[in-house]
Coordinates of C-alpha atoms and ligand atoms in Angstrom, one line a residue:
M10 CA 112.4 21.6 213.5
K11 CA 110.4 18.2 214.8
L12 CA 109.7 16.0 211.1
S13 CA 107.8 13.0 211.4
A14 CA 109.5 9.8 211.3
R15 CA 108.2 8.6 208.3
A16 CA 109.7 11.8 206.3
Q17 CA 113.1 11.4 208.3
A18 CA 113.2 7.7 207.1
I19 CA 112.9 8.5 203.2
V20 CA 116.1 9.4 201.4
P21 CA 116.0 11.3 198.1
S22 CA 115.4 9.5 195.0
L23 CA 119.1 8.6 193.2
I24 CA 117.3 8.5 190.2
R25 CA 115.5 12.4 190.0
D26 CA 119.4 13.3 191.3
A27 CA 120.9 11.7 188.1
S28 CA 119.1 13.4 186.2
R29 CA 119.7 16.8 187.8
Y30 CA 123.3 16.4 188.4
C31 CA 122.7 15.4 184.1
Q32 CA 121.6 18.9 183.8
E33 CA 124.0 20.8 185.5
L34 CA 126.9 19.0 183.9
G35 CA 125.1 18.7 180.0
A36 CA 125.7 15.2 179.8
L37 CA 123.1 12.6 178.0
N38 CA 120.8 11.6 180.6
L39 CA 120.0 7.9 180.1
A40 CA 119.2 8.0 184.1
Q41 CA 115.7 8.5 184.1
G42 CA 112.9 6.5 182.8
L43 CA 111.0 9.2 180.5
P44 CA 111.9 9.4 176.9
D45 CA 113.5 12.6 175.4
F46 CA 111.0 12.0 171.9
P47 CA 107.9 13.5 171.2
A48 CA 104.6 11.7 173.0
P49 CA 102.6 10.2 170.0
E50 CA 100.8 12.8 168.2
F51 CA 97.1 11.3 168.2
M52 CA 97.9 11.2 172.2
K53 CA 98.2 15.1 172.1
E54 CA 95.1 16.2 169.6
A55 CA 93.4 14.3 172.2
A56 CA 94.1 16.3 175.0
R57 CA 94.6 19.7 173.0
R58 CA 90.8 18.9 171.9
A59 CA 89.4 17.9 175.4
I60 CA 91.1 21.3 177.0
A61 CA 89.4 23.4 174.4
S62 CA 86.1 21.8 174.9
D63 CA 86.7 22.0 178.0
R64 CA 86.7 19.0 179.7
N65 CA 89.0 20.5 182.9
Q66 CA 86.5 20.5 186.1
Y67 CA 87.1 17.4 188.2
T68 CA 86.0 14.2 186.9
D69 CA 84.1 11.3 188.9
P70 CA 86.7 10.6 191.8
W71 CA 86.7 7.3 190.2
G72 CA 88.0 8.4 186.8
L73 CA 85.3 9.1 183.5
A74 CA 83.0 5.9 183.6
E75 CA 83.8 5.6 180.1
L76 CA 87.5 5.7 180.6
R77 CA 87.1 2.4 183.1
A78 CA 84.8 0.3 180.5
A79 CA 87.6 1.0 178.4
L80 CA 90.0 -0.6 180.8
A81 CA 87.9 -3.3 181.4
T82 CA 87.7 -4.4 177.7
K83 CA 91.3 -3.9 177.7
Y84 CA 92.0 -6.2 180.4
A85 CA 89.7 -8.8 178.8
R86 CA 91.8 -8.5 175.5
D87 CA 95.0 -8.4 176.7
N88 CA 95.1 -9.8 180.2
A89 CA 92.7 -12.3 180.6
M90 CA 91.3 -10.5 183.4
T91 CA 87.3 -9.9 184.2
V92 CA 87.0 -6.6 185.9
D93 CA 83.7 -4.7 186.8
P94 CA 84.7 -1.1 185.7
D95 CA 81.8 0.8 187.6
R96 CA 83.5 -1.4 191.1
E97 CA 87.2 -2.6 190.2
V98 CA 88.6 0.2 188.8
T99 CA 90.4 3.3 189.9
I100 CA 91.8 6.0 187.7
C101 CA 94.4 7.7 189.9
C102 CA 97.8 9.9 189.8
G103 CA 100.2 7.7 188.1
G104 CA 101.5 4.4 188.7
T105 CA 102.9 5.9 191.5
E106 CA 99.6 7.0 193.3
G107 CA 98.5 3.3 192.4
L108 CA 100.9 2.1 194.6
N109 CA 100.9 4.0 197.6
L110 CA 97.0 3.4 197.4
A111 CA 97.4 -0.3 197.4
L112 CA 99.7 -0.1 200.5
M113 CA 97.7 2.4 202.1
A114 CA 94.9 0.0 202.3
L115 CA 96.7 -3.2 202.7
L116 CA 98.9 -2.5 205.1
D117 CA 99.5 -1.4 209.0
P118 CA 103.0 0.3 210.5
G119 CA 104.9 -2.8 211.3
D120 CA 103.5 -5.1 208.4
E121 CA 106.4 -6.7 206.2
V122 CA 106.7 -7.0 202.4
L123 CA 108.3 -9.1 200.2
I124 CA 110.3 -7.4 197.6
F125 CA 112.9 -9.5 195.0
T126 CA 115.9 -7.4 194.2
P127 CA 116.9 -5.9 192.7
F128 CA 113.8 -4.1 193.0
Y129 CA 112.4 -0.3 191.6
E130 CA 113.7 2.6 193.6
N131 CA 110.1 4.0 195.2
Y132 CA 109.1 0.5 197.0
R133 CA 111.4 1.3 199.7
P134 CA 110.2 5.2 200.6
N135 CA 106.4 4.4 199.5
L136 CA 106.4 1.2 202.2
A137 CA 108.2 3.9 204.4
T138 CA 105.2 6.5 204.2
V139 CA 102.8 3.6 205.4
G140 CA 105.2 2.2 208.2
A141 CA 105.4 -1.2 206.5
R142 CA 108.9 -2.8 206.2
P143 CA 110.3 -4.4 203.4
R144 CA 111.3 -7.8 203.5
F145 CA 113.9 -8.6 200.5
V146 CA 115.0 -11.6 199.1
A147 CA 117.6 -11.8 196.4
L148 CA 117.3 -13.3 193.0
S149 CA 120.3 -14.0 191.3
A150 CA 122.0 -13.1 187.7
P151 CA 121.6 -14.0 184.4
D152 CA 118.1 -14.9 185.1
Y153 CA 116.5 -13.6 188.3
V154 CA 114.6 -16.7 188.2
V155 CA 112.1 -17.0 191.5
D156 CA 111.9 -20.8 192.0
E157 CA 110.3 -22.8 195.6
A158 CA 113.8 -22.2 197.1
V159 CA 113.5 -18.4 197.2
L160 CA 109.9 -18.3 198.2
A161 CA 110.5 -20.7 201.3
E162 CA 113.1 -17.6 202.0
G163 CA 110.9 -14.8 201.6
F164 CA 107.8 -16.9 203.2
A165 CA 110.0 -18.4 206.1
G166 CA 108.9 -17.2 209.9
T167 CA 106.3 -14.9 210.2
P168 CA 105.1 -14.9 206.5
P169 CA 105.0 -11.1 205.0
R170 CA 101.2 -9.6 203.8
A171 CA 101.8 -8.8 201.1
V172 CA 104.1 -9.5 198.2
I173 CA 105.6 -7.0 195.3
I174 CA 105.6 -8.4 191.9
N175 CA 107.0 -6.1 189.0
T176 CA 107.0 -7.5 185.2
P177 CA 109.0 -7.0 183.3
T178 CA 110.8 -5.7 186.2
N179 CA 112.9 -2.5 186.7
P180 CA 115.7 -2.4 186.7
T181 CA 116.6 -6.1 185.4
G182 CA 114.4 -6.3 182.4
K183 CA 113.1 -9.9 183.4
V184 CA 109.7 -10.9 182.3
W185 CA 107.8 -13.1 185.1
S186 CA 107.3 -16.6 183.7
R187 CA 103.8 -18.1 184.5
T188 CA 105.5 -21.2 185.9
E189 CA 107.0 -18.5 188.2
L190 CA 103.8 -16.4 188.8
D191 CA 101.6 -20.1 189.9
L192 CA 104.3 -20.5 192.6
V193 CA 103.8 -17.0 193.6
A194 CA 100.3 -17.3 193.6
R195 CA 100.2 -20.7 195.8
Y196 CA 102.2 -19.2 198.3
C197 CA 100.3 -16.3 198.9
E198 CA 97.6 -18.5 198.9
R199 CA 99.3 -21.0 201.9
Y200 CA 99.8 -17.9 203.6
D201 CA 97.3 -15.5 202.9
A202 CA 99.1 -12.8 201.4
Y203 CA 98.3 -10.0 199.0
A204 CA 99.6 -9.4 195.7
I205 CA 100.5 -6.6 194.3
A206 CA 101.4 -6.2 190.8
D207 CA 103.0 -3.8 189.3
E208 CA 102.4 -4.2 185.2
I209 CA 103.8 -0.9 183.9
Y210 CA 105.8 -2.2 181.8
E211 CA 103.2 -4.9 180.5
Y212 CA 103.4 -3.8 176.8
I213 CA 107.2 -3.4 176.5
L214 CA 108.1 -6.8 175.1
Y215 CA 111.0 -8.4 173.5
D216 CA 112.1 -11.1 171.8
G217 CA 108.5 -12.7 171.8
A218 CA 107.9 -12.3 175.8
E219 CA 104.6 -12.7 177.0
H220 CA 103.3 -10.8 179.6
V221 CA 101.2 -12.7 182.3
S222 CA 99.3 -10.8 185.2
I223 CA 99.3 -12.8 188.4
A224 CA 95.6 -11.5 188.8
S225 CA 94.3 -13.7 186.2
L226 CA 95.6 -17.2 187.6
P227 CA 93.4 -19.1 189.6
G228 CA 91.9 -17.9 193.0
M229 CA 94.2 -14.6 192.6
V230 CA 91.4 -12.2 192.0
A231 CA 90.3 -11.6 195.1
R232 CA 93.4 -11.4 196.7
T233 CA 95.7 -9.2 194.4
V234 CA 95.8 -5.4 193.7
T235 CA 97.0 -4.6 189.8
V236 CA 98.8 -1.2 189.1
S237 CA 99.7 0.2 185.4
A238 CA 100.0 3.3 183.9
F239 CA 99.7 5.1 180.7
S240 CA 103.3 6.9 181.6
K241 CA 105.1 4.4 179.5
T242 CA 102.9 2.6 177.1
F243 CA 101.8 5.7 175.8
C244 CA 105.2 7.7 176.3
V245 CA 103.8 10.2 178.6
T246 CA 105.3 10.3 181.8
G247 CA 104.7 13.6 182.7
W248 CA 100.9 13.2 182.3
R249 CA 100.4 11.1 185.7
L250 CA 97.5 9.2 184.7
G251 CA 97.8 5.7 186.3
Y252 CA 94.6 2.9 186.9
V253 CA 94.6 0.4 189.8
V254 CA 92.6 -2.9 189.8
A255 CA 91.5 -5.1 192.9
Q256 CA 88.1 -6.6 193.8
T257 CA 85.3 -4.4 195.2
A258 CA 86.1 -4.4 199.2
L259 CA 89.5 -3.2 198.0
T260 CA 88.3 -0.8 195.3
E261 CA 86.3 0.5 198.4
A262 CA 89.5 0.9 200.4
I263 CA 91.4 2.4 197.9
R264 CA 88.7 4.9 195.9
K265 CA 88.0 6.2 199.7
L266 CA 92.2 6.9 200.1
H267 CA 91.9 8.0 196.4
D268 CA 89.5 10.8 197.1
F269 CA 91.5 12.1 200.1
L270 CA 94.8 12.3 198.5
T271 CA 94.2 14.0 194.7
I272 CA 90.2 14.3 194.4
C273 CA 90.8 12.8 190.7
A274 CA 93.4 12.7 187.8
P275 CA 93.7 15.1 185.4
A276 CA 90.2 15.6 183.3
P277 CA 91.4 16.1 180.0
L278 CA 94.1 13.9 180.2
Q279 CA 91.3 10.9 181.0
H280 CA 89.4 12.0 177.9
A281 CA 92.6 12.0 176.2
A282 CA 93.4 8.7 177.5
L283 CA 89.9 7.3 176.3
A284 CA 92.1 7.9 172.4
A285 CA 94.6 6.1 174.0
L286 CA 92.7 2.8 174.4
E287 CA 91.1 3.1 171.0
A288 CA 94.9 2.1 169.4
G289 CA 95.0 -0.6 167.5
P290 CA 97.6 -3.7 167.6
E291 CA 100.0 -2.1 165.5
Y292 CA 100.5 0.6 168.3
Y293 CA 101.6 -1.8 170.6
R294 CA 104.0 -4.0 168.0
H295 CA 105.2 -0.2 166.7
L296 CA 106.0 0.0 170.4
R297 CA 107.4 -3.0 170.7
D298 CA 109.5 -2.6 167.6
L299 CA 110.5 1.1 168.5
Y300 CA 112.4 0.1 171.8
Q301 CA 114.0 -2.9 170.9
A302 CA 115.6 -1.4 168.2
K303 CA 116.5 1.2 170.8
R304 CA 117.6 -1.5 173.1
D305 CA 119.5 -3.5 170.1
L306 CA 121.6 -0.3 169.8
L307 CA 122.8 0.3 173.6
L308 CA 123.9 -3.0 174.3
P309 CA 126.6 -3.7 172.1
A310 CA 127.9 -0.6 172.5
L311 CA 128.1 -0.7 176.3
T312 CA 129.6 -4.6 175.9
R313 CA 132.3 -3.3 173.4
A314 CA 132.9 -0.6 176.0
G315 CA 133.5 -3.6 178.3
F316 CA 130.5 -3.3 180.5
Q317 CA 128.7 -6.8 181.2
P318 CA 125.5 -5.9 180.5
L319 CA 122.2 -8.3 180.7
A320 CA 120.1 -8.5 177.7
P321 CA 116.5 -7.1 178.9
V322 CA 113.4 -9.0 178.0
G323 CA 111.1 -6.7 179.2
A324 CA 110.8 -3.0 180.0
Y325 CA 113.2 -0.4 179.0
Y326 CA 116.7 -0.5 181.1
V327 CA 120.1 -1.9 180.7
W328 CA 121.5 -3.4 184.0
T329 CA 125.2 -4.1 183.9
D330 CA 127.9 -4.6 186.3
A331 CA 130.3 -1.1 185.7
R332 CA 133.2 -2.6 187.2
V333 CA 135.4 -1.7 184.0
L334 CA 134.7 1.9 185.1
G335 CA 137.5 1.3 188.3
G336 CA 135.5 3.4 191.0
A337 CA 135.4 1.6 194.0
D338 CA 131.5 1.6 194.0
A339 CA 128.2 2.3 192.1
R340 CA 128.5 6.3 192.8
E341 CA 131.9 6.4 192.1
A342 CA 131.4 4.5 188.9
A343 CA 128.4 6.8 187.6
H344 CA 130.3 10.1 188.5
L345 CA 133.5 8.9 186.3
L346 CA 131.0 7.9 183.5
A347 CA 129.7 11.1 183.9
H348 CA 132.9 13.0 183.9
R349 CA 134.7 11.0 181.2
A350 CA 131.6 9.9 178.7
G351 CA 129.3 12.5 179.4
I352 CA 126.8 10.5 180.2
A353 CA 124.1 10.1 182.9
A354 CA 123.0 6.3 184.5
V355 CA 121.6 5.6 188.0
P356 CA 124.0 3.9 189.8
G357 CA 122.7 0.4 191.7
D358 CA 122.3 1.4 195.2
C359 CA 119.0 2.6 194.7
F360 CA 117.5 -1.1 193.2
L361 CA 119.1 -3.0 196.8
P362 CA 118.9 -3.2 200.4
E363 CA 120.5 -0.4 201.9
G364 CA 124.2 -0.1 202.4
Q365 CA 124.8 -3.4 199.6
A366 CA 128.1 -3.0 198.3
N367 CA 128.0 -3.2 194.1
Q368 CA 129.1 -2.2 191.3
R369 CA 126.3 -1.9 188.9
L370 CA 124.7 0.9 187.1
R371 CA 121.3 1.1 185.1
F372 CA 120.7 2.6 181.7
C373 CA 117.8 3.6 180.5
F374 CA 117.0 3.4 176.2
A375 CA 113.9 4.9 176.5
K376 CA 115.3 7.9 174.2
S377 CA 116.0 9.1 170.7
D378 CA 118.0 7.7 168.2
R379 CA 120.1 11.1 168.3
T380 CA 120.9 10.5 172.0
L381 CA 121.4 6.9 172.1
E382 CA 123.9 7.5 168.9
A383 CA 125.5 10.3 170.7
A384 CA 126.0 7.7 174.2
C385 CA 127.5 4.9 171.8
R386 CA 129.9 7.3 170.1
A387 CA 130.9 8.9 173.6
L388 CA 131.4 4.8 174.9
E389 CA 133.7 4.3 172.4
R390 CA 135.7 6.8 173.4
L391 CA 135.8 6.3 176.6
E392 CA 138.9 5.5 178.6
V393 CA 138.1 2.3 180.8
V394 CA 140.7 1.0 183.2
G395 CA 139.8 -2.5 182.8
H396 CA 141.0 -5.6 181.0
A397 CA 137.3 -6.0 179.0
R398 CA 137.7 -4.1 176.3
Ligands
PLP21 N1 106.4 1.3 188.8 C1 107.9 0.9 188.3 C2 108.8 -0.1 187.9 C3 108.5 2.1 187.3 O1 109.8 2.2 186.9 C4 108.2 3.6 187.3 C5 108.2 4.7 186.7 O2 109.6 4.4 186.4 C6 106.8 3.7 188.3 C7 105.6 2.2 188.7 C8 105.9 4.8 188.5 O3 104.8 5.0 186.9 P1 103.9 6.3 186.7 O4 105.3 7.3 186.4 O5 103.0 6.6 185.9 O6 104.0 6.9 188.6

């Protein structure tokens, strides 16, 4: 069988793979980024009502007009962005479709995209799908700061066509500061590059951190595609509901691609998402408090077990050194953890450039307290080879 070079270039997801072997072993799944607790009742009730009242056919391909209008209100309220709902917003199937649409609309085969590492696993295969190439620039622990030296390296030689900014970042939990985003904005303007902003964790922030959208910075509205979704904010990763915001000409391109790819996002769930956007500030406060408490449950347990975790400032992952497990590499560390403690985590390989040796694991704490407490007990019992206990 002759397969396309594109299909052959893509390796299966390590994140989804971890979920599969987790099921086989009956391990606690701290691997994939999805809650194992119920979605909010008001969302489920709104979805039930939408299906019962027959909101079951294709919608406007760009998304329900009321939902786009509600998103424009959200962007004005929370992101300091002025957005035209009729010409600058597209509802799509998850942040995943949104990111793919942005890449398809902006890139040609051979184009380069600047990606800061560690990065979200999907970016590499998403670029391979459009024939574009990643240009990786490493950020360093503990703060993963983006400064002039980092950007000079990223833009050296032929500048990249686009930069992916993921704030808050999966897997490190970094939240980009306004100063860092200003710097990226200056480089994008100087080198005529686009910013693709993946803001899917925009409401999951700790210790008073502030989310800044790069599209809100001077000069950036015309050269940014902002992608976000209902998945993480409303604990409905399986609904596959996301949105893309970009200036009119770009949105026209994105809408054409979206229409022929998926036609529209799930109709009843778009109606339910309207209810989500009516949630008041107490919902967002509750979300932050919920995840901050979960972070503060898992983090000390990992530290006590001898890991060297960094406290995330946003998103719901812990990115940690796992040498204490004694594996030769991250994959072996993940394997040892699953067999010794019955916990699945994701090996660092899929968040780093290919072939980069590492001893890192990513743990997801978007889990019920019951799951997290069981994980903490298993970590307590974990026999480690290491020193750091
Ligand atoms: N972007 C980041 C950084 C993610 O972590 C994820 C999912 O984990 C996505 C995008 C995909 O989002 P969605 O489930 O809405 O497609």
